[in-house]
């Protein structure tokens, strides 16, 4: 994952990225043909959607189900791309590996009636100060148990 590898690109002075991950899933169908994934509006957080699998659900018909993703490209323009064309008899599921997109992302059932389940991870990246991490480490060292010394043997007189 590209943003994980760059813990501190400013030479170690300042902040490091912390990553939290949560399970993500949504179901697309003729009744609910699209879902928009958006992150919180907090300035210091970046939200990513990492798509892993897209699969047909129970009751899917003998038809093509095309799932399309709409997100921003590297120029900041919205772009729509079909990522799966599923059919119950020949391709009921696709694995996308770690298909990572920055929020906002819209998933749409472009054709077919579904149901189609899209699953993956909701990733939240935040910047942490190294000073706060250092103070956390200091607090952790205070909680350590003192080393235990062996008891001295009594001498018989």
Tab-separated table of C-alpha atoms in Angstrom:
chain	number	residue	atom	x	y	z
A	1	UNK	CA	0.000	0.000	0.000
A	2	UNK	CA	1.599	3.174	-1.160
A	3	UNK	CA	0.762	5.531	1.678
A	4	UNK	CA	1.944	3.097	4.356
A	5	UNK	CA	5.479	2.905	3.068
A	6	UNK	CA	6.059	6.628	3.542
A	7	UNK	CA	6.119	6.893	7.338
A	8	UNK	CA	8.138	10.078	7.443
A	9	UNK	CA	9.129	11.745	4.193
A	10	UNK	CA	10.424	14.915	5.879
A	11	UNK	CA	13.603	13.294	7.140
A	12	UNK	CA	12.254	12.242	10.517
A	13	UNK	CA	11.517	15.721	11.829
A	14	UNK	CA	7.928	15.948	12.927
A	15	UNK	CA	5.123	13.557	12.150
A	16	UNK	CA	4.534	9.902	11.299
A	17	UNK	CA	1.472	8.293	9.763
A	18	UNK	CA	-0.729	6.035	11.838
A	19	UNK	CA	-3.125	3.689	10.066
A	20	UNK	CA	-6.374	2.177	11.325
A	21	UNK	CA	-8.392	-0.302	9.273
A	22	UNK	CA	-12.053	-1.304	9.448
A	23	UNK	CA	-14.079	-3.888	7.539
A	24	UNK	CA	-16.121	-2.412	4.689
A	25	UNK	CA	-19.072	-3.951	2.856
A	26	UNK	CA	-22.032	-2.742	0.830
A	27	UNK	CA	-24.678	-4.411	-1.325
A	28	UNK	CA	-25.744	-3.064	-4.704
A	29	UNK	CA	-29.011	-4.093	-6.342
A	30	UNK	CA	-31.778	-2.763	-8.583
A	31	UNK	CA	-33.368	-1.215	-5.467
A	32	UNK	CA	-30.072	0.382	-4.262
A	33	UNK	CA	-27.909	0.764	-7.386
A	34	UNK	CA	-25.142	2.927	-5.891
A	35	UNK	CA	-23.210	3.609	-2.683
A	36	UNK	CA	-20.953	6.592	-1.950
A	37	UNK	CA	-18.080	6.118	0.480
A	38	UNK	CA	-17.008	9.340	2.186
A	39	UNK	CA	-14.634	9.977	5.051
A	40	UNK	CA	-15.036	12.320	7.975
A	41	UNK	CA	-14.344	15.994	7.437
A	42	UNK	CA	-11.492	16.135	9.968
A	43	UNK	CA	-8.468	17.905	8.488
A	44	UNK	CA	-5.781	15.615	9.869
A	45	UNK	CA	-7.376	12.366	8.619
A	46	UNK	CA	-7.259	10.772	5.176
A	47	UNK	CA	-9.804	8.084	4.280
A	48	UNK	CA	-9.136	5.319	1.766
A	49	UNK	CA	-11.279	2.508	0.454
A	50	UNK	CA	-9.363	-0.661	-0.329
A	51	UNK	CA	-11.581	-2.909	-2.433
A	52	UNK	CA	-10.857	-6.629	-2.083
A	53	UNK	CA	-13.755	-8.660	-3.525
A	54	UNK	CA	-16.924	-8.185	-5.539
A	55	UNK	CA	-19.340	-11.111	-5.633
A	56	UNK	CA	-22.871	-11.961	-6.651
A	57	UNK	CA	-25.310	-12.623	-3.839
A	58	UNK	CA	-28.006	-15.200	-3.359
A	59	UNK	CA	-30.819	-14.842	-5.884
A	60	UNK	CA	-28.694	-13.340	-8.669
A	61	UNK	CA	-30.177	-13.864	-12.139
A	62	UNK	CA	-28.584	-15.218	-15.329
A	63	UNK	CA	-27.427	-11.779	-16.489
A	64	UNK	CA	-24.308	-9.651	-16.580
A	65	UNK	CA	-23.814	-7.437	-13.525
A	66	UNK	CA	-21.350	-4.621	-14.182
A	67	UNK	CA	-19.919	-2.723	-11.202
A	68	UNK	CA	-18.439	0.707	-11.853
A	69	UNK	CA	-16.234	2.834	-9.575
A	70	UNK	CA	-16.183	6.644	-9.717
A	71	UNK	CA	-13.295	8.439	-7.980
A	72	UNK	CA	-10.736	11.197	-8.513
A	73	UNK	CA	-7.781	10.617	-10.802
A	74	UNK	CA	-4.286	12.059	-10.280
A	75	UNK	CA	-5.419	15.373	-11.831
A	76	UNK	CA	-8.341	15.775	-9.430
A	77	UNK	CA	-10.983	14.970	-12.046
A	78	UNK	CA	-13.790	12.451	-11.533
A	79	UNK	CA	-13.364	9.308	-13.580
A	80	UNK	CA	-15.656	6.265	-13.876
A	81	UNK	CA	-14.199	2.817	-14.517
A	82	UNK	CA	-15.909	-0.587	-14.707
A	83	UNK	CA	-14.092	-2.941	-12.303
A	84	UNK	CA	-16.177	-6.126	-12.527
A	85	UNK	CA	-18.488	-7.873	-14.996
A	86	UNK	CA	-20.054	-10.757	-13.080
A	87	UNK	CA	-22.273	-13.584	-14.308
A	88	UNK	CA	-23.705	-16.308	-12.054
A	89	UNK	CA	-22.751	-19.203	-14.364
A	90	UNK	CA	-19.174	-18.256	-15.285
A	91	UNK	CA	-17.765	-15.502	-13.024
A	92	UNK	CA	-19.692	-15.069	-9.772
A	93	UNK	CA	-16.805	-13.355	-7.924
A	94	UNK	CA	-13.678	-11.314	-8.603
A	95	UNK	CA	-10.752	-10.586	-6.324
A	96	UNK	CA	-9.313	-7.107	-6.773
A	97	UNK	CA	-6.291	-7.602	-4.532
A	98	UNK	CA	-5.675	-4.292	-2.809
A	99	UNK	CA	-7.452	-1.822	-5.107
A	100	UNK	CA	-6.953	1.388	-3.128
A	101	UNK	CA	-8.936	4.598	-3.691
A	102	UNK	CA	-9.035	7.892	-1.805
A	103	UNK	CA	-12.470	9.083	-0.609
A	104	UNK	CA	-14.938	10.037	-1.937
A	105	UNK	CA	-15.673	6.892	-3.976
A	106	UNK	CA	-18.981	5.932	-5.604
A	107	UNK	CA	-19.753	2.283	-6.375
A	108	UNK	CA	-22.533	1.747	-8.903
A	109	UNK	CA	-24.303	-1.252	-10.373
A	110	UNK	CA	-24.184	-0.064	-13.983
A	111	UNK	CA	-26.082	-3.031	-15.421
A	112	UNK	CA	-27.853	-6.063	-14.014
A	113	UNK	CA	-30.099	-6.368	-10.994
A	114	UNK	CA	-27.694	-7.897	-8.468
A	115	UNK	CA	-27.464	-8.403	-5.621
A	116	UNK	CA	-23.738	-7.677	-5.690
A	117	UNK	CA	-21.659	-7.423	-2.506
A	118	UNK	CA	-18.561	-5.227	-2.537
A	119	UNK	CA	-16.146	-5.776	0.356
A	120	UNK	CA	-12.777	-4.538	1.492
A	121	UNK	CA	-11.225	-2.237	4.064
A	122	UNK	CA	-11.904	1.335	5.183
A	123	UNK	CA	-8.450	2.744	5.934
A	124	UNK	CA	-7.954	5.872	8.055
A	125	UNK	CA	-4.523	7.518	7.993
A	126	UNK	CA	-3.654	10.182	10.554
A	127	UNK	CA	-0.555	12.194	11.357
A	128	UNK	CA	0.981	11.715	14.824
A	129	UNK	CA	3.652	13.865	16.453
A	130	UNK	CA	6.774	11.954	17.437
A	131	UNK	CA	6.791	13.909	20.721
A	132	UNK	CA	3.414	12.453	21.730
A	133	UNK	CA	4.662	8.982	20.796
A	134	UNK	CA	7.784	9.532	22.897
A	135	UNK	CA	5.693	10.575	25.909
A	136	UNK	CA	3.541	7.459	25.441
A	137	UNK	CA	6.700	5.337	25.478
A	138	UNK	CA	7.882	7.038	28.689
A	139	UNK	CA	4.551	6.294	30.364
A	140	UNK	CA	4.830	2.683	29.275
A	141	UNK	CA	8.276	2.304	30.832
A	142	UNK	CA	6.982	3.554	34.223
A	143	UNK	CA	4.482	0.709	34.306
A	144	UNK	CA	7.196	-1.941	33.984
A	145	UNK	CA	7.735	-4.202	36.977
A	146	UNK	CA	11.039	-3.773	38.822
A	147	UNK	CA	13.441	-6.622	38.350
A	148	UNK	CA	13.256	-9.336	40.983
A	149	UNK	CA	16.470	-10.129	42.841
A	150	UNK	CA	17.100	-13.578	44.296
A	151	UNK	CA	16.721	-13.915	48.059
A	152	UNK	CA	19.902	-14.216	50.137
A	153	UNK	CA	20.483	-17.508	51.903
A	154	UNK	CA	20.615	-17.532	55.693
A	155	UNK	CA	23.853	-18.736	57.157
A	156	UNK	CA	23.759	-21.196	60.042
A	157	UNK	CA	25.868	-20.103	63.018
